[in-house]
Coordinates of C-alpha atoms and ligand atoms in Angstrom, one line a residue:
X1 CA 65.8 -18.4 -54.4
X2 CA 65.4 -20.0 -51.1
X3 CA 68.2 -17.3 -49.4
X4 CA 66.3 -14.5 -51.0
X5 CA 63.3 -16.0 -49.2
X6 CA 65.0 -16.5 -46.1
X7 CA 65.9 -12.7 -46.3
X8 CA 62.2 -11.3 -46.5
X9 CA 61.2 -13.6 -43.4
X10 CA 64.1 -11.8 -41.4
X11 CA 62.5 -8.6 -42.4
X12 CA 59.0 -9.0 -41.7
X13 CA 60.6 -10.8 -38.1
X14 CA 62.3 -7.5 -37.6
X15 CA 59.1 -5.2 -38.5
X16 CA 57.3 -7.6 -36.0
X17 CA 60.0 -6.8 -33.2
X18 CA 59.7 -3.1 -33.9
X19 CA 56.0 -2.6 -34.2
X20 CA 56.4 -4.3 -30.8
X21 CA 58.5 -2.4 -29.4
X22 CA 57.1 0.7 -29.9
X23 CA 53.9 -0.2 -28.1
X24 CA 55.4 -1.5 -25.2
X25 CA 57.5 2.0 -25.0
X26 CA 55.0 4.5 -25.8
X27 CA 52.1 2.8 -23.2
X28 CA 54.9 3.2 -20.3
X29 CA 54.3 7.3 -20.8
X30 CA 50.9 6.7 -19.4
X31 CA 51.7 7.2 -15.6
X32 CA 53.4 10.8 -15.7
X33 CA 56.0 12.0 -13.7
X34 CA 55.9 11.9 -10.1
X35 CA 58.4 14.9 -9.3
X36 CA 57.8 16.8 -7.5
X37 CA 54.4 16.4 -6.4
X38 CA 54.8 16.5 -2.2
X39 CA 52.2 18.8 -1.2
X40 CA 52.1 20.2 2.5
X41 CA 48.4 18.5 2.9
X42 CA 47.6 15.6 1.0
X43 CA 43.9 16.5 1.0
X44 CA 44.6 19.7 -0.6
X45 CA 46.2 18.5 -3.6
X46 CA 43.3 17.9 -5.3
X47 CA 42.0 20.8 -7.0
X48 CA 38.9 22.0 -6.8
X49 CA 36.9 24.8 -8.4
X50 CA 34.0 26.8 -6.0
X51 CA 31.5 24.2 -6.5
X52 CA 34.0 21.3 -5.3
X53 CA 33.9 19.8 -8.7
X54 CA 37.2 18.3 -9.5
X55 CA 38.5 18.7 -13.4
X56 CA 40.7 16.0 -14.4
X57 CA 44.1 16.3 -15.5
X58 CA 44.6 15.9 -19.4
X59 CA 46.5 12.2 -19.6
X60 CA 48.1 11.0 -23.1
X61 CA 45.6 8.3 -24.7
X62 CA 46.9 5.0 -24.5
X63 CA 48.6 3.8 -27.8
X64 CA 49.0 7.6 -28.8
X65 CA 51.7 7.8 -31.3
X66 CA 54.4 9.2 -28.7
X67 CA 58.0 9.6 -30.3
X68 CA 59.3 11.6 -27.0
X69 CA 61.4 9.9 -24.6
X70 CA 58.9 8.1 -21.6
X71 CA 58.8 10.4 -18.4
X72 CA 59.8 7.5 -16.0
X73 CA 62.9 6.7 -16.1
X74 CA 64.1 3.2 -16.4
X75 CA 67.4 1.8 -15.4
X76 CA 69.6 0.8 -18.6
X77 CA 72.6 -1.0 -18.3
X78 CA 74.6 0.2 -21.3
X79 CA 74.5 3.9 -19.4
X80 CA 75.4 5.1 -16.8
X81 CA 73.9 8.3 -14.4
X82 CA 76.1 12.1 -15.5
X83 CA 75.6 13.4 -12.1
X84 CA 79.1 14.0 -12.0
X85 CA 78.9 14.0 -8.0
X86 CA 75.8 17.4 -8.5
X87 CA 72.8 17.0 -6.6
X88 CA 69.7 16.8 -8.7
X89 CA 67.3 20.0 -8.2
X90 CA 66.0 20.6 -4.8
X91 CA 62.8 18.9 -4.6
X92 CA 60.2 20.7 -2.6
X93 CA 61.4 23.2 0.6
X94 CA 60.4 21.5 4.0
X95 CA 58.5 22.8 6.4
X96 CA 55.9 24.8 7.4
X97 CA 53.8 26.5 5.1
X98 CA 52.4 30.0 5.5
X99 CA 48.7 31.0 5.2
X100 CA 49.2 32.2 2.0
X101 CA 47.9 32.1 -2.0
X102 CA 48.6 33.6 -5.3
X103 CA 45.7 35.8 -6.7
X104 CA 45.2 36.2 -10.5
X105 CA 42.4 38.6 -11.9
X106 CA 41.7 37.4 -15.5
X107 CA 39.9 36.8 -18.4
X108 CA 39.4 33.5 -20.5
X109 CA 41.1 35.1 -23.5
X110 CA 44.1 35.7 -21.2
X111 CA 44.7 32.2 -20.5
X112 CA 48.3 31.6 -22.8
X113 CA 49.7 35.4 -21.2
X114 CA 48.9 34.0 -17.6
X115 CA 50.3 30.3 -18.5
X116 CA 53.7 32.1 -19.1
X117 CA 53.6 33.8 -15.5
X118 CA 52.7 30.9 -14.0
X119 CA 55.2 28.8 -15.5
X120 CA 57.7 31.7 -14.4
X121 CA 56.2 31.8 -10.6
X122 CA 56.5 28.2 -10.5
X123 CA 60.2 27.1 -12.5
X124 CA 61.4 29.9 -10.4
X125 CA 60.0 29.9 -6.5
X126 CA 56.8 28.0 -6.3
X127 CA 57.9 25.0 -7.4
X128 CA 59.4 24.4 -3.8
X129 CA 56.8 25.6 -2.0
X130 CA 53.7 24.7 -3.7
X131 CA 51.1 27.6 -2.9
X132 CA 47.8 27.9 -3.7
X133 CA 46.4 29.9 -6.9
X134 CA 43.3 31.7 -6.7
X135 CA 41.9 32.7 -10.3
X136 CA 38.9 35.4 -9.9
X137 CA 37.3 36.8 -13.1
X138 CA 33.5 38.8 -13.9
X139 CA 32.7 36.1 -16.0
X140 CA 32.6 32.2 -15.5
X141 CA 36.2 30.6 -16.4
X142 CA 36.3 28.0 -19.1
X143 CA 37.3 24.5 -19.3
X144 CA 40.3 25.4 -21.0
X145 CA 41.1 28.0 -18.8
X146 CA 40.9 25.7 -15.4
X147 CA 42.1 22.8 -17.3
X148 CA 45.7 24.9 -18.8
X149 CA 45.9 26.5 -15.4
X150 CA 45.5 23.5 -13.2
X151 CA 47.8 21.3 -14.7
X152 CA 50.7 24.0 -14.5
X153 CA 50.2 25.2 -10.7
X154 CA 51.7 23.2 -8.4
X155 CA 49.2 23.9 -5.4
X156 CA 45.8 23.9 -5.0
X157 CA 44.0 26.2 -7.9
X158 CA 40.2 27.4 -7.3
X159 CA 38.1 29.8 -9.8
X160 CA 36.3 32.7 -8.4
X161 CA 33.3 34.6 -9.7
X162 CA 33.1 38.5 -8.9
X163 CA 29.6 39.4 -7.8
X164 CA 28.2 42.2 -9.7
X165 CA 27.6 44.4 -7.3
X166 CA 31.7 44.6 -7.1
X167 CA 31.9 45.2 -11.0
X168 CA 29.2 47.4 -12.1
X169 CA 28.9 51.7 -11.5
X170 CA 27.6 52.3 -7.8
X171 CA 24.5 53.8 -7.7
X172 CA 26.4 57.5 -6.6
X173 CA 27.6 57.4 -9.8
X174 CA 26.1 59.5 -12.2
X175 CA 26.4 57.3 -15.8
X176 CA 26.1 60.8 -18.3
X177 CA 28.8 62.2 -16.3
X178 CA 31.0 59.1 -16.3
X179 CA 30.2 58.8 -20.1
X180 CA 31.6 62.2 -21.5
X181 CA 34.7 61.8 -19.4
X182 CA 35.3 58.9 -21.4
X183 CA 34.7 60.4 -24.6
X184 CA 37.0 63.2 -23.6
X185 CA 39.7 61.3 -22.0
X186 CA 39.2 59.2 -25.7
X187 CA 40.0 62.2 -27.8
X188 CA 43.2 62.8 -25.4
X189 CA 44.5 59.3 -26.2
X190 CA 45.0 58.7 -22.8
X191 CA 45.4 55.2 -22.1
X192 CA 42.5 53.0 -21.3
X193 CA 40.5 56.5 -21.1
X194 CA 37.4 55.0 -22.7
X195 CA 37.3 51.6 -20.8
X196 CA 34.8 50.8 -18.7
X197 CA 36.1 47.2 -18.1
X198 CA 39.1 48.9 -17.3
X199 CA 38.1 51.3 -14.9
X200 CA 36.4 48.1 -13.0
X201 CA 38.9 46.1 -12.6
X202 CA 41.1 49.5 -11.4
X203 CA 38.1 49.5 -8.6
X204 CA 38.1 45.6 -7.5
X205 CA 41.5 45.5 -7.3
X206 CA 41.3 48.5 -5.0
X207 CA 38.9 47.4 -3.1
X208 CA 37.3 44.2 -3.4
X209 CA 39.6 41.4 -4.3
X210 CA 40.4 40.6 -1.0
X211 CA 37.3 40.4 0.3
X212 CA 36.0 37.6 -2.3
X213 CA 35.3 34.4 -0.5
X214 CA 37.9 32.2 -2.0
X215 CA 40.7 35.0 -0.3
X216 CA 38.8 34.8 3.1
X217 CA 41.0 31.9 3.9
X218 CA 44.2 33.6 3.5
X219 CA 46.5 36.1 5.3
X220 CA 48.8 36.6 2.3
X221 CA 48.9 37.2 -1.4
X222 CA 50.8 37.7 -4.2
X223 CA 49.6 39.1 -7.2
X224 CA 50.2 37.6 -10.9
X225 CA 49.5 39.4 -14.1
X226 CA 49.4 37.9 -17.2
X227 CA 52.3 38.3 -20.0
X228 CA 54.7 38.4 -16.6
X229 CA 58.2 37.4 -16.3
X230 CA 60.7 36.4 -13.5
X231 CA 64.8 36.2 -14.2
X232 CA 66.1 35.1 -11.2
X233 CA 65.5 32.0 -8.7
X234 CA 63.4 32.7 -5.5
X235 CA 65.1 30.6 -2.7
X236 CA 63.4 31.3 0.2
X237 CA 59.8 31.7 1.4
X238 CA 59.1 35.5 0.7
X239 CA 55.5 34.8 2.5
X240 CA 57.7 33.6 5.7
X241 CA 59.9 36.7 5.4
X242 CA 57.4 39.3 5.1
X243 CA 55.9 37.6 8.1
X244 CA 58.8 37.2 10.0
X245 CA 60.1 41.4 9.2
X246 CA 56.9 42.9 9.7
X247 CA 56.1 44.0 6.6
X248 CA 52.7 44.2 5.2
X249 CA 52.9 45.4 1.9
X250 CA 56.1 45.2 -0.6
X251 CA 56.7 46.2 -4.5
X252 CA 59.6 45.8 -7.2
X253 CA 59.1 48.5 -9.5
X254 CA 58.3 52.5 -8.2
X255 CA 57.1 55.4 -11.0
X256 CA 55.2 58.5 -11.7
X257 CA 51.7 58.0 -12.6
X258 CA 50.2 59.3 -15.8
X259 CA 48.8 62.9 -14.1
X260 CA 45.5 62.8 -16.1
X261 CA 44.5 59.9 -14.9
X262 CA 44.0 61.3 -11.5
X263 CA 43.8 64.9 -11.3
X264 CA 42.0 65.1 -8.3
X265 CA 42.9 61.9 -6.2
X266 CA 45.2 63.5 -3.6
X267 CA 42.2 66.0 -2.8
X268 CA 40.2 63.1 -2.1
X269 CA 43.1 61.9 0.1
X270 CA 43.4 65.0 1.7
X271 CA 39.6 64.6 2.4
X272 CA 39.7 61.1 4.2
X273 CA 42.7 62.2 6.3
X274 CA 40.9 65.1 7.4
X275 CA 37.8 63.2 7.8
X276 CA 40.1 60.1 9.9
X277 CA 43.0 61.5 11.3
X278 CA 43.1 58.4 13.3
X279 CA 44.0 56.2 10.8
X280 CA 47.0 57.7 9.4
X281 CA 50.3 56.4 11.3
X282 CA 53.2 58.1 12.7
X283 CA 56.5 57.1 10.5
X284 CA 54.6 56.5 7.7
X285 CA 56.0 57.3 4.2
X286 CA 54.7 60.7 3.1
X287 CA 58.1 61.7 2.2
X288 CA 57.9 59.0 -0.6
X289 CA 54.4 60.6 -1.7
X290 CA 55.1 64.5 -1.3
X291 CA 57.7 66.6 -1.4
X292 CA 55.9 69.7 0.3
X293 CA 54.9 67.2 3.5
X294 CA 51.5 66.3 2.0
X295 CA 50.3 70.0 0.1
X296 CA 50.5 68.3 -3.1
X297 CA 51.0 64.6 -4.3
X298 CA 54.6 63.8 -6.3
X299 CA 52.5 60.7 -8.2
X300 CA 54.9 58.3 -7.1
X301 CA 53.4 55.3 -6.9
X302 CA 54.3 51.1 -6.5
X303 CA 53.7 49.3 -9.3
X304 CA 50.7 46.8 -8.5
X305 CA 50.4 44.4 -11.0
X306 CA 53.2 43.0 -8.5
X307 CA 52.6 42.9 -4.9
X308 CA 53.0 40.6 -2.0
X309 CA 50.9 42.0 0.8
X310 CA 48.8 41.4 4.3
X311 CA 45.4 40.6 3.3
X312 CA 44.4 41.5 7.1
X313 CA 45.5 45.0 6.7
X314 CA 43.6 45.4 3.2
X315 CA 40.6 43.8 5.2
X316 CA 41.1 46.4 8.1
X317 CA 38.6 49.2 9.0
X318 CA 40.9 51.7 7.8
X319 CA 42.1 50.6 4.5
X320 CA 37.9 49.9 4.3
X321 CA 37.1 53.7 5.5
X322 CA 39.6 54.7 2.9
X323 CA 38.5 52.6 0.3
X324 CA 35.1 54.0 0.9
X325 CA 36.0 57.4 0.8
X326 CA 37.7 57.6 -2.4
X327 CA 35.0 55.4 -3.9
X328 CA 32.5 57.7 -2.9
X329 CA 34.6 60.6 -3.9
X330 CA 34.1 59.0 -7.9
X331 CA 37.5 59.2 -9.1
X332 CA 37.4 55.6 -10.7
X333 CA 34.8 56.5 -13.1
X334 CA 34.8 60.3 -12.9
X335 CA 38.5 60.1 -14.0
X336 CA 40.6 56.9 -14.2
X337 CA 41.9 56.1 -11.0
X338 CA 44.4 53.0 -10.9
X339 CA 44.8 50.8 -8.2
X340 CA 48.8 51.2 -8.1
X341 CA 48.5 54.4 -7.1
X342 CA 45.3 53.5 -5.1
X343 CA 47.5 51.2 -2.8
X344 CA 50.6 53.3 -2.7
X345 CA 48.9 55.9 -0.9
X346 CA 47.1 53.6 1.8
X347 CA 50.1 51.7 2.2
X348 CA 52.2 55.3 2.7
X349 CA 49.9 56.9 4.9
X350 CA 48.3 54.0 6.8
X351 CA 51.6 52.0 6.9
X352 CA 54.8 52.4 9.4
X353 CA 57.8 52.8 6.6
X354 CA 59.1 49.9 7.5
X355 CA 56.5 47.8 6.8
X356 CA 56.8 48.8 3.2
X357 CA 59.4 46.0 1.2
X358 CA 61.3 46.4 -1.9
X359 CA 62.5 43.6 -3.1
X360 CA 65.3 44.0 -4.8
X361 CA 65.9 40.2 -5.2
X362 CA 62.6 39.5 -7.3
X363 CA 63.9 40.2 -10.9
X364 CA 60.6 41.0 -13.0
X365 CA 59.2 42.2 -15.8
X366 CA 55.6 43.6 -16.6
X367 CA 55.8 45.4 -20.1
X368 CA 57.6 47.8 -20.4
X369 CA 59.7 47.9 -17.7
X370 CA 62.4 45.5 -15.6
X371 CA 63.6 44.8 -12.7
X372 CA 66.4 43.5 -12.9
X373 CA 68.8 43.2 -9.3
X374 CA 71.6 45.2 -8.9
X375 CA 74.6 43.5 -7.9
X376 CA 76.5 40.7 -10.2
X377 CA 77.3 38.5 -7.7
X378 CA 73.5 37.9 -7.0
X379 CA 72.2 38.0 -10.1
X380 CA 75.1 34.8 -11.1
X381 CA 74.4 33.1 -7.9
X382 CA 70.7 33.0 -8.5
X383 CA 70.6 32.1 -12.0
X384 CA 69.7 35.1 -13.4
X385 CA 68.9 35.8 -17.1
X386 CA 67.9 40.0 -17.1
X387 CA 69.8 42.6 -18.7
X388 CA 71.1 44.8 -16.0
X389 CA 71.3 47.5 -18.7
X390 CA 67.2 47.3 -18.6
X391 CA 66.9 47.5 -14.9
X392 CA 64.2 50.7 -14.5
X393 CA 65.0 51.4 -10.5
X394 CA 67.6 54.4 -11.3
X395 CA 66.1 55.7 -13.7
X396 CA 64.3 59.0 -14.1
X397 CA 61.4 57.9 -14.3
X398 CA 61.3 55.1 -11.3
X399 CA 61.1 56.4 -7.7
X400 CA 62.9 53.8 -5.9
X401 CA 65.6 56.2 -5.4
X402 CA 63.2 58.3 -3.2
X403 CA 62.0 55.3 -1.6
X404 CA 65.2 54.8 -0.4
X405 CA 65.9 57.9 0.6
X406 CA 62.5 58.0 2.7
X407 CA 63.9 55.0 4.5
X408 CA 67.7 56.3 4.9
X409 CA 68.8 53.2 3.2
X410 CA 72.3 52.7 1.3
X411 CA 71.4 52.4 -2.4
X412 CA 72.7 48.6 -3.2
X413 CA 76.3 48.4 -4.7
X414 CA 76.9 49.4 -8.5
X415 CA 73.6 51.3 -8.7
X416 CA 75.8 54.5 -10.5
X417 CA 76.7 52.0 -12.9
X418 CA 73.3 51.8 -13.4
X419 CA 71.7 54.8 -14.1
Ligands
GDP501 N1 38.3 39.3 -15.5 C1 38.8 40.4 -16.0 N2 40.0 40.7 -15.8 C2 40.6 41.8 -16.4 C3 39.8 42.7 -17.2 N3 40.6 43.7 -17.6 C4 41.8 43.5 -17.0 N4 41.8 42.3 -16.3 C5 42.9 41.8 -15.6 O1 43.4 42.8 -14.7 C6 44.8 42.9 -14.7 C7 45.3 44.2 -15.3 O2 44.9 44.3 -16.6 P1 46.0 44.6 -17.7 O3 45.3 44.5 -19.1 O4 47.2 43.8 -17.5 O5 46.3 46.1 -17.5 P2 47.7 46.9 -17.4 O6 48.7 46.0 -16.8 O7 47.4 48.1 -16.6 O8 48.0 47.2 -18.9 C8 45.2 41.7 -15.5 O9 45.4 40.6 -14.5 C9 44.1 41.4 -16.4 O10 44.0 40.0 -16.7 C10 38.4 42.3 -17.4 O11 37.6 43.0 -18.0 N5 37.9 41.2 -16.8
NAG502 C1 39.0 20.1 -19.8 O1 39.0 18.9 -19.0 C2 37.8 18.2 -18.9 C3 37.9 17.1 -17.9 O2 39.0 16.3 -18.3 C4 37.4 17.7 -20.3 O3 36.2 17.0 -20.3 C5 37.4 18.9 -21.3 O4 37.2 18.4 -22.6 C6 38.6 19.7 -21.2 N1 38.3 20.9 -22.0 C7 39.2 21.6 -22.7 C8 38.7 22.8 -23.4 O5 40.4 21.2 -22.8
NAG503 C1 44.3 32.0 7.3 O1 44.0 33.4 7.4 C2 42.7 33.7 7.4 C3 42.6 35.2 7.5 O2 43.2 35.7 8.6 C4 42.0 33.0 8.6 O3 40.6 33.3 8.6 C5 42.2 31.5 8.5 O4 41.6 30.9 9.6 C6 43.7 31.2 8.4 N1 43.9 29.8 8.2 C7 44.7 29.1 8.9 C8 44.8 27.7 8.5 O5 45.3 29.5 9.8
NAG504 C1 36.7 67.2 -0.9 O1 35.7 67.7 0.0 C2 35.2 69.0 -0.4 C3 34.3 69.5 0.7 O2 33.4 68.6 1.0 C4 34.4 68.7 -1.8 O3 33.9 70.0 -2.2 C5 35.4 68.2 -2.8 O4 34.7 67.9 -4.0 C6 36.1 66.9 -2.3 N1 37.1 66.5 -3.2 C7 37.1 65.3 -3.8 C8 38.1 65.0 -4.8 O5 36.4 64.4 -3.4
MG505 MG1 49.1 44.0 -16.9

């Protein structure tokens, strides 16, 4: 009797210890991890939305039931450290920082597509360098959607709102008109052909994102879509390198654009270049755009729901004059203008060619098509995980081929495997 008693008190002892236990362990997840959080100005690590308000991060609750392994580390002497002589992951890159942000146009409802770009942009390049996130939307972001966003970008995130007057018809804009084109272009099945939404955002993003306040500040941007992917690691500053080569505008993926989307677009082209022959530069890229030296337009275009570009030269009187011109011309509601091809032009007629970049290095994928770099040894040495089966750039359909041939450069080796 007394040993069976005996027996139940080292039970309940050993229930005592556990219970214990598990509240000292699960408390230490409190403070999360501190890697890596350098940042290249302490006072801009704090995030702030456009009213300076500053949303807190989301912290466990203390005494929250916790079964995963504590983020700080703690020494334990029955292990010992597997670094088998490797260095651990490169903490963040030193040194200077360019003058530079990613931009994101979204909605609320797109907050879990653009969490997986962002966690993309940042596991593969940002990480190290930390740059800013600017987030601009017609309508005010959520809670949710600052607080999932936030926590994930490892530089400074701020939330724009697009004044009306850059998401609404212009007031040369005849509404009937606008209306039975989309009714028409609805019965064609063409895509997006009875969105107004749509056909606003192709306009901002032509011609108005860089001039919201929050992007005053920068020099450089790189834009994020939602539902985005990168395959391979980003180890150098691509801000720092379009700087340093001159370039002002860059893409990863080249094709033809849906012809009934802009039937008359190059004739509005055709009538700002007659209008400012001034701003049209010698060496430009016309080749890339025409194949009869600028009678009619190919519909090549770069894809823009990736670009890293100069805001200055977006910003500049001629990109503006163009902008104007086409705008006035009524394309983006009269038919369905995009921006891709929008931005293709200015940056082929209004651009030297070689301050157009493609960058073969930045695997990527925007449904439906991928990037994937050609060349095995790059894509093993920087941890790529594409299919360079689904690499789009030779192609039919892609005109990267031309845009190399514009710029008399050697296709990269292994591309006929390719094709
Ligand atoms: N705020 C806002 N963003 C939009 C709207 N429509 C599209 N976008 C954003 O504009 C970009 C392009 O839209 P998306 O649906 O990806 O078009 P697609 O890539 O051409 O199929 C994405 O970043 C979207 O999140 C809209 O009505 N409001
Ligand atoms: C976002 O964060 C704020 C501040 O911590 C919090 O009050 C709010 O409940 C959070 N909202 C959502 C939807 O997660
Ligand atoms: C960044 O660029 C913008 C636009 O050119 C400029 O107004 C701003 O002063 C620059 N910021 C810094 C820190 O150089
Ligand atoms: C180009 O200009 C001509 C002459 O002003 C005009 O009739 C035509 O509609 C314009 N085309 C476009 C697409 O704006
Ligand atoms: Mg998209």
């Amino acid at each position: 009797m007394a040993g069976h008693q005996r027996y139940i008190r080292y039970i309940v002892f050993a229930l005592v210890a556990l219970v214990l236990l598990f509240f000292i362990s699960s408390s230490s997840s409190v403070p999360s991890a501190q890697w890596p959080s350098t940042k290249y100005t302490p006072s801009e690590s704090q995030k702030q939305d456009e009213t300076g308000t500053v949303p807190q991060v989301p912290q466990h609750e203390e005494g929250q039931l916790n079964t995963m392994p504590s983020d700080t580390p703690k020494a334990n002497p029955n292990t010992t450290p597997n670094t088998d002589g490797k260095q651990l992951p490169p903490q963040t890159a030193s040194g200077e920082r360019m003058n530079a942000t990613f931009v994101t146009l979204a909605r609320n409802s797109d907050v879990w597509e653009i969490a997986k770009s962002i966690r993309d942009v940042e596991d593969r390049f940002n990480r190290k360098y930390n740059y800013d996130w600017v987030f601009l939307n017609d309508d005010d972001f959520n809670d949710e959607f600052k607080n999932v966003t936030t926590v994930l970008v490892s530089g400074t995130t701020k939330y724009g709102k697009i004044p009306k007057e850059h998401w609404s018809f212009p007031d040369f804009i005849d509404q009937d008109r606008a209306a039975k084109v989309r009714e028409e272009m609805k019965e064609k099945k063409i895509i997006y052909g009875d969105s107004i939404s749509y056909r606003h955002m192709c306009r901002y993003e032509s011609g108005f994102f860089f001039r919201h306040p929050l992007m005053l500040d920068y020099e450089w941007y790189w834009r994020v879509e939602p539902s985005i992917e990168l395959y391979c690691d980003i180890n150098y500053d691509t801000f720092k390198f379009m700087a340093d080569n001159k370039k002002k505008y860059s893409f990863v993926i080249s094709l033809y654009e849906y012809v009934e989307t802009i039937p008359t677009l190059w004739d509005a082209v055709k009538n700002f270049t007659s209008v400012y022959p001034q701003h049209i530069v010698e060496g430009n890229s016309m080749k890339f755009l025409s194949d009869d030296d600028g009678k009619t337009y190919n519909h090549c275009h770069f894809w823009s729901n990736f670009e890293i570009g100069n805001l200055n030269w977006l910003r500049s009187q001629a990109y503006i004059d163009y902008f104007t011109s086409l705008d006035h011309a009524g394309g983006f509601f009269y038919e369905r203008w995009g921006d891709a091809p929008v931005h293709s032009i200015a940056a082929a007629l209004m651009l030297k060619k070689e301050e157009i970049h493609f960058f073969n290095d930045i695997a990527y994928y925007h449904v439906p098509f991928t990037h994937c770099p050609t060349g095995e040894k790059y894509r093993l040495d920087h941890k790529c995980h594409c299919n360079p089966k689904e690499n789009f750039d030779w192609n039919g359909y892609s005109c990267t081929s031309r845009f190399f041939e514009t710029n008399s450069m050697p296709k990269p080796e292994g591309y006929e495997k390719e094709q």
